[in-house]
C-alpha atoms as one frame of an Amber mdcrd trajectory, in Angstrom:
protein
  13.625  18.442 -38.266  16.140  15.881 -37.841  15.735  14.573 -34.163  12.234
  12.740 -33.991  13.436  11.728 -30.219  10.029  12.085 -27.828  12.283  12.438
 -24.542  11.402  15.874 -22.654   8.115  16.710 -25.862   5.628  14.866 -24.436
   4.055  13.922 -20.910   5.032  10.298 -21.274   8.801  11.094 -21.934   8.765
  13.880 -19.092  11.389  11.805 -16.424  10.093  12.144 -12.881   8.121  14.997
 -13.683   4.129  14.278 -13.604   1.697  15.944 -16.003  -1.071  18.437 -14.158
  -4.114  16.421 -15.078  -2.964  13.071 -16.428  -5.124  10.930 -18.101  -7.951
   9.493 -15.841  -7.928  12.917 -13.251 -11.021  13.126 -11.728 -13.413  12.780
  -8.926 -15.997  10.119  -7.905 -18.609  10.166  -5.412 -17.620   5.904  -4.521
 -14.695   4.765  -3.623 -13.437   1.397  -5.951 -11.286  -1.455  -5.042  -8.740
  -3.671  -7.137  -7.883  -6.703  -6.494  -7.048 -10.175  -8.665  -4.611  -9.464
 -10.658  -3.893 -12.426 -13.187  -1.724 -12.109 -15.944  -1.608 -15.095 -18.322
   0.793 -16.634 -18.893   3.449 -14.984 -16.315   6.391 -16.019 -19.245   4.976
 -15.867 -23.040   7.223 -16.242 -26.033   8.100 -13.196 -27.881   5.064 -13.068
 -30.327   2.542 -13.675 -28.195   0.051 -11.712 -26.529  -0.800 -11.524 -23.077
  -4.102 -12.075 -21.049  -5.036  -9.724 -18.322  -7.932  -9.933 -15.738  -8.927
  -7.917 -12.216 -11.690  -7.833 -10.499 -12.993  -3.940  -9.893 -15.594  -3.812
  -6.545 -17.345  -0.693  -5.648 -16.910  -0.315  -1.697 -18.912   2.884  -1.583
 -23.124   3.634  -1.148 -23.357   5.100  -4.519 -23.772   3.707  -7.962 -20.233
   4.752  -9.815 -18.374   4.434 -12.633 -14.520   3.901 -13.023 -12.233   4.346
 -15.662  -9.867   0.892 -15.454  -6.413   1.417 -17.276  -4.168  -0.382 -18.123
  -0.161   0.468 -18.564   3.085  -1.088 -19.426   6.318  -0.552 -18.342   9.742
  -1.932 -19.789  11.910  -3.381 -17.244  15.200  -3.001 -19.777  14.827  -1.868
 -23.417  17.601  -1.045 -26.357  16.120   2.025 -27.131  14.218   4.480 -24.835
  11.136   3.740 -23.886   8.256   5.929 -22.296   8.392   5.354 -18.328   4.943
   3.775 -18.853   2.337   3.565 -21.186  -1.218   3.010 -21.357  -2.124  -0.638
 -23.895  -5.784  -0.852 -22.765  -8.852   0.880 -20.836 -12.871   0.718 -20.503
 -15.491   2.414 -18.210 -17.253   0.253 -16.558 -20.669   0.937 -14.354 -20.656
  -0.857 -11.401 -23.662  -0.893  -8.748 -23.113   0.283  -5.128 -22.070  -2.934
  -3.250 -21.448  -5.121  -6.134 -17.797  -6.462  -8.282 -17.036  -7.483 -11.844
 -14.109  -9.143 -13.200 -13.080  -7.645 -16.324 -10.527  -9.205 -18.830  -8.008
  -7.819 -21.455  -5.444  -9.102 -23.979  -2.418  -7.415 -24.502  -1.451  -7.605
 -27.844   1.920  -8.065 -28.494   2.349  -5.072 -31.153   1.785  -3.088 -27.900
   5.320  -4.008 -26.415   6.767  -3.421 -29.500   9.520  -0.199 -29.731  11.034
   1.706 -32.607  14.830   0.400 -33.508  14.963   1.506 -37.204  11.867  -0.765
 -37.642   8.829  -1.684 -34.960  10.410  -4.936 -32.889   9.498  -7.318 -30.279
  11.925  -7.864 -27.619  12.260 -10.433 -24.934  12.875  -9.169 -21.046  10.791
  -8.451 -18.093   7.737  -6.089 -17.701   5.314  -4.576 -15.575   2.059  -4.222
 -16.132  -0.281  -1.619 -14.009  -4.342  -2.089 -13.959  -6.169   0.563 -11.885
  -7.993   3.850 -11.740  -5.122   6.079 -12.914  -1.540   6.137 -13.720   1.188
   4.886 -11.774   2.238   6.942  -8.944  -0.495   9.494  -9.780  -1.647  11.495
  -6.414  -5.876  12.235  -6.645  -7.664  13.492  -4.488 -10.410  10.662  -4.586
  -8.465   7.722  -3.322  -7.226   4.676  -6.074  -5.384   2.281  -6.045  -2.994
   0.860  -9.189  -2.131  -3.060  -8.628   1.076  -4.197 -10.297   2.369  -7.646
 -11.611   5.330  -8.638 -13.764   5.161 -11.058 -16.776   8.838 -12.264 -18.877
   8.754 -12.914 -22.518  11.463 -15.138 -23.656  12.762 -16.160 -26.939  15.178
 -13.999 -29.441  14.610 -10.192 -30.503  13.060  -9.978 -33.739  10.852  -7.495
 -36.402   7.359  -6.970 -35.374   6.499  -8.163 -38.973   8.077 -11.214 -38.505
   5.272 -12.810 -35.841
């Protein structure tokens, strides 16, 4: 095999196509609500990793549990990318009526892509913290909050941080 290329083999290469049951499908008998989305810092130099916190509320009369995910997507990249893809995620229990703020890093290894050697490169980003993917359709109803961070500095081997 001589062409290792991912674009059209796997669900996160697909295009505008979505997969049947992506990651996070499911049902709930709650209804959740995002909301505080802080990425810090909004512009981080090329090495270093970002911090990530939301606050998850559950609106509905039962006890439920939510699967919070977190994706990445690259604004502009020298080598193709996957439209999104997923850099963190944790089920969390939340009582009927109550909220918890939940925090992440972002490492930086996760915005690293392949160009004849793993590499860091500066530009702008979005990340995506909800329920499920971006753009998904569910039946239960989710919502996906977005924000977009910059790293600056020069392109350079992932090694080299």
């Amino acid at each position: 095999m001589e062409n290792y290329t991912m674009e059209g083999r796997t669900y996160r290469y697909y295009g505008q196509e979505a997969p049947l049951y992506p990651f996070g499908y499911g049902l709930s008998y709650t209804t959740f609500k995002y909301r505080d989305l802080v990425l810090s810092p909004p512009v981080l130099p090329v090495c270093a990793n970002l911090s990530v916190s939301v606050v998850l509320e559950n609106m509905g009369q039962q006890d439920g549990e939510e699967v919070v995910q977190l994706y990445l997507r690259w604004e502009q990249s020298s080598v193709p990318v996957p439209r999104w893809q997923l850099v963190a995620f944790r089920r969390v229990a939340v009582p009927s009526g109550r909220e918890t703020k939940l925090s992440f890093q972002v490492a930086a290894e996760q915005r690293a892509v392949w160009a004849q050697g793993w590499r860091l490169e500066p530009g702008t980003f979005t990340l995506f913290a909800g329920g499920q993917q971006p753009g998904q359709q569910t039946r239960a109803p989710s919502e996906v909050l977005t924000a977009r961070f910059t790293v600056t500095g020069a392109a350079r081997p992932l090694r080299g941080c």
